[in-house]
Each structure stands twice: as structure tokens, then as C-alpha cells.
Amino acid sequence: MKPGGEVRALAGVREAAYPDDLFEVLVAYGCQPSVQRNVAAREARGELLYFLDDDSLVAPDFLVRAAAHYREAKVAAVGGPSLTPATDSPLQRAIGIAFTSPVGGGGVRNRYRKSGSARYSNDSELILCNLSFRRDIFLSHEGLDERLYPNEENELMDRLQQEGNLLVHDPELAVVRSQRRTYRAYVRQMYGYGRGRGEQTLISGKVKPVSLAPSLFLIYLLSLPFIVAGLGGGFYLLPLLCYLILIATASVAATFTQGDLSLLPRLLLVFPTLHLVYGAGVLRGLARPRYRGGKQTHWDVEVRRVKAFADSEVCN
């Protein structure tokens, strides 16, 4: 949580159907989320850590469901999807639709939709606004890499899996979170996601080819004026034509599925923005990562324990 903000997530946590004396609630205030989470994890006293964003609205049984998966000793992390509420604006719902679409979210779309049953998975299906860890494993790996935001959880989960730990995705372990309210905020979000992926790629030394596809397509588009002018166009325009048909088809199909024509113009904007802005962010992250060697730990973080163990007082 940023200093001074309202922690909407506490409304749901207040209703948790879990023994009141067996969980505590901490709020970490600051301006660098990976640092905030690490500081809170060190101050926490439970065996499990459950990270929520300030606006993650949970179901009453979320702690019960998560804890049950940790009966398997090899499970190191458990999480579920982040769903877009039906009450969101048409733009917000269009963003949510894009995230859940094979054309938009692609391999990570299960972070934003309920699909299938609980299963062993990987970071492509898990998201930090709704994610838990064994505290001892989290701390033994020095927590989240503080050079990263976002993608800090992806980097940690990659390390955990390399060591043979299991990750669980439970579709029923869902939170509800609104999408960005304005187009400008959405653009910043996509650029940040891409930049985080580029920086994670440099840190891990591992390239996921699918994450580079938007950047390659952006480079292709930027080359069009020069290639077409020099060669006369034609065949080189074919990928663009196929892309436009794909976006139009996905947008029309989603519009009719949702039964809301107001979504169509927004989807025609949201899909290309997702691809192109994310691709630009990846290139920026690869070319000019924000970190400059070594972990930075100088950000001020305030952790408030709003509910303690063996304390019947509800969150306030």
C-alpha cells in the first residue's frame, strides 16, 4: 500500500472463515512493492505468507483453501486468479477480456480467469496480488528480488521450481480486482509489465521466446515504411493484414459473447495497445534496466500489524 491510501482488501479479510487466533494481518506502506513485501515477510510470525494487493477482494474461505494445499510438503507457493468485476466500466471490462483471451493474455490468461481445477503449475498462472508462500522457503531464498517490479514473483517462482518445489494454481482461490480506470493508466501498466519482463530476462539469463513476440512485431511495424518504400510493399504487408484480421475477429467474438456492443471499439484499441506497449516495455527493460547492479534496500517501509495472532479484534 502507498502511504495514506485506503486498504480495501481488509474488508474481505475481516470476513475470513478461519480460526481467528491462527492468522495475523500486516499492512506494508511504502513506494517499492517488492521491498515492502520482503520487510513484512521478515516481521510476520506465521508459517505461511499470503500476499494481497490493497484492492484484492477475497472470498471468506481463501485461507482455508490455501492452507489445505500446503499439506503436500513439496508445495512452496499457492495462488489463484484475479477476476474483473462485472460492475467495472466498459473500458475496464475490455481490458479484463483482453487479459483472458488467447489473443491478448495468451499463455498467462489463467491469471485472470477461472479455468479447470486445482493443479500443479508455474509462474504463468500465478499472480502476486493473490499469492502465498511457505515463509521459511521465502526467507531462505531472500524473498523477492528487490531490483524488480513487476515480475519479482516470477523470478522467485522460477528459482523455486528449479530446485524441485511445487507451485499450485487453484481457480477457486480467486480474488476480485478492478482493472485500470483510464486508458492512460492501462498504457502505463502494459509498459511496466513489459519493462519488468525485460529486466527479469537480464537477471535470470533465461529468454522466454513468447515474451519477445510483441517486441518483434513492434520492430516489424516500425520497419514497414522503409521496407515498403524500398521494395514496393506487397508480401511484407501480409503479417500486418493477418494481425488486423485476428484482432478484429477476437474483438467481435468477445463483444457478441458479452452481449455489449460498447465493448467493440474499446477492444479494438485495447488489444493492440497490450501487444505494442508491452513490446516497447520489454525493449526498454532489456536496453536500459532500472537497476544498476546490486540490490537496493534504502526505501522506507512502515509495517502495521492490524491484527495479531490470538487476538479477536477484527481489522480496522
XYZ file of C-alpha atoms in Angstrom:
316
model
C 0.000 0.000 0.000
C 1.202 3.506 -0.773
C 1.325 5.763 2.297
C -2.028 7.263 3.165
C -4.149 5.052 0.952
C -7.236 3.015 1.792
C -6.663 -0.728 2.181
C -9.852 -2.064 0.579
C -8.617 -5.651 0.898
C -9.208 -5.556 4.667
C -12.971 -5.660 4.122
C -12.724 -9.198 2.767
C -10.018 -10.345 5.166
C -12.294 -9.232 8.008
C -14.755 -11.947 6.960
C -12.199 -14.770 6.686
C -13.673 -18.122 7.740
C -10.539 -19.194 9.586
C -9.763 -19.562 13.329
C -9.236 -16.006 14.450
C -6.283 -16.813 16.669
C -4.385 -18.566 13.846
C -3.726 -15.682 11.464
C -2.383 -12.160 11.615
C -2.741 -9.250 9.194
C 0.058 -6.840 8.313
C -0.083 -3.808 6.026
C 3.191 -2.646 4.472
C 3.257 1.034 3.488
C 5.878 2.281 1.060
C 6.688 3.007 -2.577
C 8.522 -0.147 -3.682
C 6.271 -3.233 -3.513
C 8.976 -5.918 -3.617
C 10.788 -4.230 -0.716
C 7.533 -3.768 1.215
C 6.657 -7.444 0.874
C 10.125 -8.558 1.957
C 10.077 -6.351 5.037
C 6.606 -7.569 6.010
C 7.645 -11.199 5.466
C 10.517 -10.796 7.890
C 8.195 -9.313 10.512
C 5.463 -11.922 10.025
C 5.232 -14.759 12.546
C 3.101 -17.318 10.713
C 4.234 -20.404 8.825
C 2.568 -19.192 5.635
C 2.687 -15.813 3.927
C -0.314 -14.689 1.887
C 0.289 -11.599 -0.255
C -2.640 -9.446 -1.359
C -2.691 -6.100 -3.105
C -4.501 -3.288 -1.328
C -7.590 -3.798 -3.547
C -7.683 -7.631 -3.665
C -11.160 -8.692 -2.539
C -11.031 -12.254 -1.207
C -13.677 -14.919 -0.587
C -14.283 -15.925 3.047
C -12.692 -19.361 2.560
C -9.458 -18.138 0.953
C -7.199 -19.029 3.894
C -8.799 -22.452 4.337
C -8.344 -23.315 0.654
C -4.762 -22.081 0.524
C -3.673 -23.829 3.736
C -5.088 -27.151 2.541
C -2.701 -27.249 -0.423
C 0.320 -26.997 1.876
C -0.352 -30.462 3.267
C 1.874 -31.575 0.385
C 5.402 -30.995 1.711
C 6.863 -30.074 -1.693
C 4.408 -27.232 -2.272
C 6.196 -23.887 -1.900
C 3.602 -21.472 -3.308
C -0.164 -21.423 -3.831
C -2.276 -18.852 -5.613
C -5.302 -18.188 -7.758
C -6.627 -15.824 -10.421
C -7.560 -12.151 -10.271
C -11.042 -11.621 -11.738
C -12.526 -8.478 -13.249
C -15.843 -7.493 -11.588
C -18.939 -7.205 -13.774
C -19.510 -3.741 -12.308
C -16.380 -2.331 -13.954
C -16.728 0.245 -16.740
C -16.760 -0.882 -20.408
C -13.079 0.056 -20.750
C -12.140 -1.897 -17.630
C -14.143 -4.903 -18.773
C -12.500 -4.708 -22.205
C -9.088 -4.815 -20.517
C -10.201 -7.824 -18.472
C -11.445 -9.580 -21.606
C -8.133 -8.953 -23.357
C -6.230 -10.441 -20.416
C -8.362 -13.615 -20.517
C -8.176 -14.019 -24.297
C -5.706 -16.282 -26.141
C -5.079 -13.302 -28.421
C -4.326 -10.968 -25.513
C -3.247 -12.746 -22.356
C -2.109 -15.814 -24.261
C -0.199 -18.198 -22.025
C -0.819 -16.126 -18.880
C -4.589 -15.740 -19.326
C -5.362 -18.131 -16.461
C -4.119 -15.453 -14.085
C -7.309 -13.586 -14.920
C -9.982 -16.277 -15.265
C -11.322 -19.390 -13.586
C -10.334 -22.397 -15.654
C -10.143 -26.061 -14.722
C -9.416 -27.376 -11.255
C -6.564 -27.009 -8.748
C -3.285 -28.197 -10.267
C 0.489 -28.033 -10.120
C 1.531 -25.156 -12.336
C 4.166 -22.476 -12.937
C 4.507 -18.711 -12.817
C 2.430 -18.272 -15.982
C -0.735 -18.972 -13.971
C 0.162 -17.245 -10.690
C -0.029 -13.543 -9.849
C 1.340 -11.662 -6.843
C -1.888 -9.863 -5.920
C -3.187 -13.294 -4.842
C -0.242 -15.499 -3.923
C 1.044 -17.351 -0.867
C 4.390 -18.918 0.087
C 5.872 -21.022 2.846
C 7.571 -18.390 4.947
C 10.727 -20.421 5.641
C 11.264 -21.108 1.924
C 10.506 -17.493 1.013
C 13.053 -16.153 3.501
C 15.691 -18.796 2.738
C 15.668 -17.503 -0.863
C 15.968 -13.892 0.376
C 12.427 -13.237 -0.747
C 11.668 -11.191 -3.839
C 14.446 -9.660 -5.910
C 14.166 -6.003 -4.935
C 15.561 -4.830 -8.243
C 12.340 -5.945 -9.916
C 8.817 -4.510 -10.030
C 6.834 -6.039 -11.563
C 7.929 -9.648 -12.306
C 9.589 -10.085 -8.932
C 7.321 -13.049 -8.126
C 8.030 -14.691 -11.491
C 11.761 -14.577 -10.860
C 11.339 -16.160 -7.407
C 8.975 -18.867 -8.617
C 11.418 -19.776 -11.388
C 14.091 -20.315 -8.746
C 11.757 -22.387 -6.591
C 10.795 -24.674 -9.451
C 14.403 -25.186 -10.488
C 15.020 -26.643 -7.036
C 12.141 -29.105 -7.349
C 9.497 -27.217 -5.382
C 5.869 -27.341 -6.490
C 3.582 -24.422 -7.300
C -0.204 -24.753 -7.130
C -2.818 -22.804 -9.085
C -6.334 -23.094 -7.623
C -9.004 -21.418 -9.810
C -11.403 -21.308 -6.860
C -8.847 -19.346 -4.855
C -9.818 -16.179 -6.707
C -9.793 -12.514 -5.795
C -11.748 -9.737 -7.479
C -9.894 -6.612 -8.605
C -10.914 -3.789 -10.914
C -8.835 -3.065 -13.987
C -7.224 0.322 -14.662
C -9.823 3.067 -14.847
C -8.308 5.110 -17.669
C -6.607 4.308 -20.943
C -3.535 6.225 -19.848
C -3.231 4.092 -16.703
C -3.613 0.965 -18.833
C -0.785 2.101 -21.106
C 1.468 2.642 -18.074
C 0.510 -0.794 -16.771
C 1.399 -2.567 -20.025
C 4.647 -0.665 -20.382
C 5.578 -1.561 -16.806
C 4.731 -5.229 -17.335
C 6.921 -5.326 -20.422
C 9.798 -3.489 -18.801
C 9.655 -5.861 -15.825
C 9.818 -8.851 -18.168
C 12.824 -7.400 -19.954
C 14.641 -6.764 -16.677
C 13.774 -10.234 -15.368
C 15.207 -11.714 -18.566
C 18.519 -9.972 -17.930
C 18.655 -11.004 -14.277
C 17.741 -14.644 -14.859
C 19.652 -15.046 -18.103
C 16.704 -17.009 -19.490
C 14.767 -15.959 -22.563
C 11.126 -16.956 -22.977
C 10.593 -16.600 -26.745
C 6.859 -15.901 -26.428
C 7.582 -12.832 -24.296
C 9.652 -11.383 -27.149
C 6.922 -11.785 -29.777
C 5.289 -8.374 -29.094
C 8.693 -6.657 -29.338
C 9.474 -8.379 -32.630
C 6.090 -7.368 -34.008
C 6.691 -3.766 -32.920
C 10.053 -3.777 -34.691
C 8.330 -5.179 -37.776
C 5.773 -2.345 -37.733
C 8.496 0.285 -37.347
C 10.310 -1.176 -40.340
C 7.255 -1.092 -42.601
C 7.673 2.444 -44.013
C 11.259 1.731 -45.027
C 10.770 -1.755 -46.441
C 7.557 -0.975 -48.276
C 9.007 2.200 -49.757
C 12.120 0.346 -50.893
C 10.582 -2.896 -52.178
C 7.129 -1.774 -53.158
C 5.230 -3.431 -50.293
C 3.036 -6.380 -51.113
C 4.225 -9.536 -49.395
C 5.817 -7.661 -46.474
C 2.375 -6.309 -45.523
C 0.909 -9.787 -45.091
C 1.756 -10.169 -41.357
C 0.069 -6.819 -40.633
C -3.033 -7.846 -42.552
C -3.214 -11.155 -40.673
C -2.795 -9.325 -37.363
C -5.595 -6.868 -38.120
C -7.934 -9.719 -39.070
C -7.030 -11.554 -35.852
C -7.687 -8.502 -33.674
C -10.966 -7.728 -35.432
C -12.154 -11.324 -35.119
C -11.257 -11.559 -31.426
C -12.902 -8.211 -30.683
C -16.145 -9.031 -32.499
C -16.334 -12.513 -30.948
C -15.829 -11.174 -27.419
C -18.387 -8.413 -27.999
C -21.093 -10.845 -29.034
C -20.192 -13.275 -26.259
C -20.609 -10.494 -23.699
C -23.683 -9.056 -25.420
C -22.436 -5.485 -25.085
C -21.718 -3.508 -28.262
C -19.983 -0.769 -26.263
C -17.061 -3.167 -25.823
C -16.203 -3.392 -29.534
C -14.422 -0.047 -30.088
C -12.630 -0.442 -26.780
C -11.424 -3.951 -27.592
C -10.151 -2.757 -30.979
C -7.987 -0.322 -29.016
C -7.097 -2.474 -26.005
C -5.731 -5.494 -27.895
C -3.123 -3.621 -29.998
C -2.166 -1.487 -27.002
C -1.488 -4.615 -24.965
C 0.846 -6.020 -27.623
C 2.662 -2.906 -28.793
C 3.117 -1.103 -25.476
C 4.169 -4.328 -23.741
C 6.647 -4.940 -26.561
C 8.074 -1.435 -26.153
C 8.428 -2.040 -22.422
C 10.359 -5.273 -22.965
C 12.798 -3.492 -25.276
C 13.270 -0.710 -22.727
C 13.850 -3.216 -19.932
C 16.447 -5.062 -21.963
C 18.229 -1.922 -23.166
C 18.066 0.234 -20.021
C 17.210 -1.727 -16.873
C 16.346 0.432 -13.895
C 18.716 -1.383 -11.560
C 22.429 -0.644 -11.740
C 23.927 -3.701 -10.090
C 23.294 -4.934 -6.569
C 20.053 -4.871 -4.619
C 18.722 -1.530 -3.453
C 17.303 -1.558 0.066
C 17.089 2.085 1.088
C 13.343 2.632 0.654
C 11.420 3.459 3.813
C 8.772 0.875 4.701
C 6.269 1.021 7.547
C 4.620 -2.232 8.576
C 1.480 -2.070 10.700
C 0.142 -5.195 12.378
C -3.589 -4.502 12.181
C -4.477 -7.912 13.579
C -2.254 -10.137 15.701
C -2.328 -13.853 16.418
C -4.563 -14.904 19.334
C -6.359 -11.563 19.050
C -10.096 -11.487 18.458
C -10.056 -7.871 17.353
C -11.052 -7.513 13.696
C -9.088 -5.461 11.190
C -9.792 -1.764 11.229
